Amino acid sequence: MNNEVYFNRIFEENYPRVMGLCFGYVSGNEDLAKDLAQEVFLKVWQNLNNFKGESKIATWIYRITVNTCLQELRRKNHVSLKIDMAAEVTANQNEKESRFAEMYRCINKLSPENKSIILLELEEVPQQEIANIIGISHRAVRTRIHRIKEQLSKCVYNEQL
């Protein structure tokens, strides 16, 4: 199979998850998320011949996505991103949309590594794969996810009081 056909298949299979992950990192800024996703797939195309197959192609792409998003946040000095998503919620939006925005506002308060873990979990990436992407043990991922969910619950609950 030639590289172009292979790349197109990879792109079609992975774009929705890459876009979702980028979207989470940039607090719902769709234009920036699209730019980051495009940058991810440019890197995938440029480095496709260097992929050694030591992990799943999706794991490799997620690692590129996480690194690309973190680089963007650092480049724009947004590591401690404090976008007030609640202010963007209009009076006409329903309760579900409001909670969704609140959850992402709380996610943005997490450390970069914990943010990566929970965004991958929300994308339904298997926890063993998250461990491989982040570079920690599967057990540590399970523990972190539990603690992160507790943090997010407290954040959302406290903000809604």
PDB file of C-alpha atoms in Angstrom:
ATOM      1  CA  MET A   1       0.000   0.000   0.000  1.00  0.00           C
ATOM      2  CA  ASN A   2       1.459   3.379  -0.930  1.00  0.00           C
ATOM      3  CA  ASN A   3       1.967   6.088   1.704  1.00  0.00           C
ATOM      4  CA  GLU A   4      -0.806   8.343   0.429  1.00  0.00           C
ATOM      5  CA  VAL A   5      -3.465   5.628   0.607  1.00  0.00           C
ATOM      6  CA  TYR A   6      -2.159   4.508   4.009  1.00  0.00           C
ATOM      7  CA  PHE A   7      -2.166   8.089   5.300  1.00  0.00           C
ATOM      8  CA  ASN A   8      -5.718   8.712   4.058  1.00  0.00           C
ATOM      9  CA  ARG A   9      -6.911   5.611   5.922  1.00  0.00           C
ATOM     10  CA  ILE A  10      -5.085   6.706   9.082  1.00  0.00           C
ATOM     11  CA  PHE A  11      -6.552  10.201   8.752  1.00  0.00           C
ATOM     12  CA  GLU A  12     -10.136   8.967   8.333  1.00  0.00           C
ATOM     13  CA  GLU A  13      -9.846   6.567  11.280  1.00  0.00           C
ATOM     14  CA  ASN A  14      -8.206   9.018  13.682  1.00  0.00           C
ATOM     15  CA  TYR A  15      -9.366  12.530  12.781  1.00  0.00           C
ATOM     16  CA  PRO A  16     -12.517  12.563  14.961  1.00  0.00           C
ATOM     17  CA  ARG A  17     -10.590  11.573  18.102  1.00  0.00           C
ATOM     18  CA  VAL A  18      -7.693  13.920  17.357  1.00  0.00           C
ATOM     19  CA  MET A  19     -10.138  16.770  16.794  1.00  0.00           C
ATOM     20  CA  GLY A  20     -11.979  15.934  20.030  1.00  0.00           C
ATOM     21  CA  LEU A  21      -8.747  15.886  21.993  1.00  0.00           C
ATOM     22  CA  CYS A  22      -7.585  19.182  20.486  1.00  0.00           C
ATOM     23  CA  PHE A  23     -11.028  20.686  21.136  1.00  0.00           C
ATOM     24  CA  GLY A  24     -10.713  19.796  24.811  1.00  0.00           C
ATOM     25  CA  TYR A  25      -7.263  21.345  25.093  1.00  0.00           C
ATOM     26  CA  VAL A  26      -8.368  24.681  23.659  1.00  0.00           C
ATOM     27  CA  SER A  27     -11.566  24.973  25.675  1.00  0.00           C
ATOM     28  CA  GLY A  28     -13.920  24.627  22.757  1.00  0.00           C
ATOM     29  CA  ASN A  29     -12.178  27.039  20.359  1.00  0.00           C
ATOM     30  CA  GLU A  30     -13.145  25.188  17.166  1.00  0.00           C
ATOM     31  CA  ASP A  31     -10.901  27.156  14.799  1.00  0.00           C
ATOM     32  CA  LEU A  32      -7.817  26.616  16.959  1.00  0.00           C
ATOM     33  CA  ALA A  33      -8.727  22.935  17.425  1.00  0.00           C
ATOM     34  CA  LYS A  34      -8.927  22.500  13.641  1.00  0.00           C
ATOM     35  CA  ASP A  35      -5.552  24.221  13.228  1.00  0.00           C
ATOM     36  CA  LEU A  36      -3.983  21.928  15.818  1.00  0.00           C
ATOM     37  CA  ALA A  37      -5.531  18.816  14.269  1.00  0.00           C
ATOM     38  CA  GLN A  38      -4.150  19.897  10.890  1.00  0.00           C
ATOM     39  CA  GLU A  39      -0.714  20.373  12.462  1.00  0.00           C
ATOM     40  CA  VAL A  40      -0.944  16.899  14.028  1.00  0.00           C
ATOM     41  CA  PHE A  41      -1.677  15.243  10.709  1.00  0.00           C
ATOM     42  CA  LEU A  42       1.046  17.245   8.995  1.00  0.00           C
ATOM     43  CA  LYS A  43       3.483  15.786  11.554  1.00  0.00           C
ATOM     44  CA  VAL A  44       2.005  12.323  11.000  1.00  0.00           C
ATOM     45  CA  TRP A  45       2.518  12.655   7.230  1.00  0.00           C
ATOM     46  CA  GLN A  46       6.069  13.983   7.637  1.00  0.00           C
ATOM     47  CA  ASN A  47       7.052  11.216  10.058  1.00  0.00           C
ATOM     48  CA  LEU A  48       5.035   8.281   8.742  1.00  0.00           C
ATOM     49  CA  ASN A  49       8.160   6.567   7.435  1.00  0.00           C
ATOM     50  CA  ASN A  50       9.727   6.880  10.906  1.00  0.00           C
ATOM     51  CA  PHE A  51       6.857   5.041  12.626  1.00  0.00           C
ATOM     52  CA  LYS A  52       8.427   1.810  13.851  1.00  0.00           C
ATOM     53  CA  GLY A  53       5.245  -0.030  14.761  1.00  0.00           C
ATOM     54  CA  GLU A  54       6.307  -0.535  18.379  1.00  0.00           C
ATOM     55  CA  SER A  55       2.862   0.655  19.432  1.00  0.00           C
ATOM     56  CA  LYS A  56      -0.495   1.025  17.744  1.00  0.00           C
ATOM     57  CA  ILE A  57      -0.612   3.774  15.144  1.00  0.00           C
ATOM     58  CA  ALA A  58      -3.415   5.409  17.160  1.00  0.00           C
ATOM     59  CA  THR A  59      -1.187   5.512  20.264  1.00  0.00           C
ATOM     60  CA  TRP A  60       1.570   7.192  18.241  1.00  0.00           C
ATOM     61  CA  ILE A  61      -0.914   9.728  16.849  1.00  0.00           C
ATOM     62  CA  TYR A  62      -2.313  10.471  20.331  1.00  0.00           C
ATOM     63  CA  ARG A  63       1.186  11.130  21.615  1.00  0.00           C
ATOM     64  CA  ILE A  64       1.769  13.544  18.714  1.00  0.00           C
ATOM     65  CA  THR A  65      -1.603  15.183  19.459  1.00  0.00           C
ATOM     66  CA  VAL A  66      -0.908  15.627  23.180  1.00  0.00           C
ATOM     67  CA  ASN A  67       2.565  17.028  22.478  1.00  0.00           C
ATOM     68  CA  THR A  68       1.267  19.373  19.764  1.00  0.00           C
ATOM     69  CA  CYS A  69      -1.508  20.704  22.005  1.00  0.00           C
ATOM     70  CA  LEU A  70       0.837  21.182  24.963  1.00  0.00           C
ATOM     71  CA  GLN A  71       3.338  22.992  22.725  1.00  0.00           C
ATOM     72  CA  GLU A  72       0.577  25.329  21.558  1.00  0.00           C
ATOM     73  CA  LEU A  73      -0.518  26.063  25.113  1.00  0.00           C
ATOM     74  CA  ARG A  74       3.069  26.764  26.157  1.00  0.00           C
ATOM     75  CA  ARG A  75       3.701  28.879  23.069  1.00  0.00           C
ATOM     76  CA  LYS A  76       0.760  31.103  23.903  1.00  0.00           C
ATOM     77  CA  ASN A  77       1.445  31.056  27.662  1.00  0.00           C
ATOM     78  CA  HIS A  78      -1.822  29.284  28.344  1.00  0.00           C
ATOM     79  CA  VAL A  79      -0.483  26.424  30.484  1.00  0.00           C
ATOM     80  CA  SER A  80      -2.569  27.782  33.317  1.00  0.00           C
ATOM     81  CA  LEU A  81      -5.432  28.502  30.966  1.00  0.00           C
ATOM     82  CA  LYS A  82      -8.213  30.289  32.843  1.00  0.00           C
ATOM     83  CA  ILE A  83     -10.985  30.733  30.351  1.00  0.00           C
ATOM     84  CA  ASP A  84     -14.233  31.305  32.132  1.00  0.00           C
ATOM     85  CA  MET A  85     -16.482  28.998  30.163  1.00  0.00           C
ATOM     86  CA  ALA A  86     -19.432  29.872  32.366  1.00  0.00           C
ATOM     87  CA  ALA A  87     -19.366  33.452  31.033  1.00  0.00           C
ATOM     88  CA  GLU A  88     -19.766  32.106  27.511  1.00  0.00           C
ATOM     89  CA  VAL A  89     -22.867  30.147  28.405  1.00  0.00           C
ATOM     90  CA  THR A  90     -25.851  32.128  27.300  1.00  0.00           C
ATOM     91  CA  ALA A  91     -29.152  32.291  29.115  1.00  0.00           C
ATOM     92  CA  ASN A  92     -30.811  30.332  26.282  1.00  0.00           C
ATOM     93  CA  GLN A  93     -28.618  27.233  26.658  1.00  0.00           C
ATOM     94  CA  ASN A  94     -30.035  24.271  28.471  1.00  0.00           C
ATOM     95  CA  GLU A  95     -28.693  22.758  31.693  1.00  0.00           C
ATOM     96  CA  LYS A  96     -26.766  19.986  29.930  1.00  0.00           C
ATOM     97  CA  GLU A  97     -24.774  22.482  27.858  1.00  0.00           C
ATOM     98  CA  SER A  98     -24.074  24.518  30.962  1.00  0.00           C
ATOM     99  CA  ARG A  99     -22.714  21.488  32.845  1.00  0.00           C
ATOM    100  CA  PHE A 100     -20.642  20.495  29.832  1.00  0.00           C
ATOM    101  CA  ALA A 101     -19.044  23.939  29.696  1.00  0.00           C
ATOM    102  CA  GLU A 102     -18.489  23.893  33.450  1.00  0.00           C
ATOM    103  CA  MET A 103     -16.800  20.508  33.232  1.00  0.00           C
ATOM    104  CA  TYR A 104     -14.366  21.779  30.573  1.00  0.00           C
ATOM    105  CA  ARG A 105     -13.677  24.884  32.632  1.00  0.00           C
ATOM    106  CA  CYS A 106     -12.747  22.610  35.513  1.00  0.00           C
ATOM    107  CA  ILE A 107     -10.667  20.359  33.240  1.00  0.00           C
ATOM    108  CA  ASN A 108      -8.662  23.428  32.245  1.00  0.00           C
ATOM    109  CA  LYS A 109      -7.632  23.856  35.889  1.00  0.00           C
ATOM    110  CA  LEU A 110      -5.903  20.450  35.913  1.00  0.00           C
ATOM    111  CA  SER A 111      -2.174  19.966  35.447  1.00  0.00           C
ATOM    112  CA  PRO A 112      -1.182  19.355  31.813  1.00  0.00           C
ATOM    113  CA  GLU A 113      -0.570  15.636  32.431  1.00  0.00           C
ATOM    114  CA  ASN A 114      -3.862  15.105  34.300  1.00  0.00           C
ATOM    115  CA  LYS A 115      -5.656  17.077  31.612  1.00  0.00           C
ATOM    116  CA  SER A 116      -4.187  14.744  28.981  1.00  0.00           C
ATOM    117  CA  ILE A 117      -5.275  11.686  30.947  1.00  0.00           C
ATOM    118  CA  ILE A 118      -8.878  12.788  31.434  1.00  0.00           C
ATOM    119  CA  LEU A 119      -9.285  14.038  27.857  1.00  0.00           C
ATOM    120  CA  LEU A 120      -8.049  10.682  26.549  1.00  0.00           C
ATOM    121  CA  GLU A 121     -10.418   8.921  28.963  1.00  0.00           C
ATOM    122  CA  LEU A 122     -13.312  11.059  27.687  1.00  0.00           C
ATOM    123  CA  GLU A 123     -12.343  10.037  24.147  1.00  0.00           C
ATOM    124  CA  GLU A 124     -12.759   6.421  25.346  1.00  0.00           C
ATOM    125  CA  VAL A 125      -9.124   5.557  24.718  1.00  0.00           C
ATOM    126  CA  PRO A 126      -8.379   2.299  26.594  1.00  0.00           C
ATOM    127  CA  GLN A 127      -6.596   2.929  29.874  1.00  0.00           C
ATOM    128  CA  GLN A 128      -3.643   0.719  28.916  1.00  0.00           C
ATOM    129  CA  GLU A 129      -3.208   2.833  25.798  1.00  0.00           C
ATOM    130  CA  ILE A 130      -3.397   6.012  27.915  1.00  0.00           C
ATOM    131  CA  ALA A 131      -0.625   4.561  30.075  1.00  0.00           C
ATOM    132  CA  ASN A 132       1.509   4.013  26.975  1.00  0.00           C
ATOM    133  CA  ILE A 133       0.827   7.521  25.663  1.00  0.00           C
ATOM    134  CA  ILE A 134       1.559   9.271  28.970  1.00  0.00           C
ATOM    135  CA  GLY A 135       4.429   6.967  29.925  1.00  0.00           C
ATOM    136  CA  ILE A 136       3.154   5.718  33.282  1.00  0.00           C
ATOM    137  CA  SER A 137       1.842   2.369  34.508  1.00  0.00           C
ATOM    138  CA  HIS A 138      -1.713   1.196  33.872  1.00  0.00           C
ATOM    139  CA  ARG A 139      -2.271   1.083  37.631  1.00  0.00           C
ATOM    140  CA  ALA A 140      -1.147   4.702  37.967  1.00  0.00           C
ATOM    141  CA  VAL A 141      -3.557   5.717  35.182  1.00  0.00           C
ATOM    142  CA  ARG A 142      -6.483   4.019  36.949  1.00  0.00           C
ATOM    143  CA  THR A 143      -5.590   5.760  40.223  1.00  0.00           C
ATOM    144  CA  ARG A 144      -5.157   9.136  38.527  1.00  0.00           C
ATOM    145  CA  ILE A 145      -8.464   8.845  36.657  1.00  0.00           C
ATOM    146  CA  HIS A 146     -10.259   8.123  39.927  1.00  0.00           C
ATOM    147  CA  ARG A 147      -8.615  11.125  41.632  1.00  0.00           C
ATOM    148  CA  ILE A 148      -9.201  13.401  38.628  1.00  0.00           C
ATOM    149  CA  LYS A 149     -12.900  12.498  38.550  1.00  0.00           C
ATOM    150  CA  GLU A 150     -13.148  13.330  42.253  1.00  0.00           C
ATOM    151  CA  GLN A 151     -11.442  16.694  41.616  1.00  0.00           C
ATOM    152  CA  LEU A 152     -13.764  17.475  38.727  1.00  0.00           C
ATOM    153  CA  SER A 153     -16.854  16.540  40.740  1.00  0.00           C
ATOM    154  CA  LYS A 154     -15.762  18.847  43.561  1.00  0.00           C
ATOM    155  CA  CYS A 155     -14.964  21.637  41.114  1.00  0.00           C
ATOM    156  CA  VAL A 156     -18.289  21.426  39.283  1.00  0.00           C
ATOM    157  CA  TYR A 157     -20.249  21.033  42.530  1.00  0.00           C
ATOM    158  CA  ASN A 158     -18.502  23.937  44.291  1.00  0.00           C
ATOM    159  CA  GLU A 159     -18.904  26.245  41.301  1.00  0.00           C
ATOM    160  CA  GLN A 160     -22.623  25.533  41.112  1.00  0.00           C
ATOM    161  CA  LEU A 161     -23.343  26.323  44.757  1.00  0.00           C
TER     162      LEU A 161
END
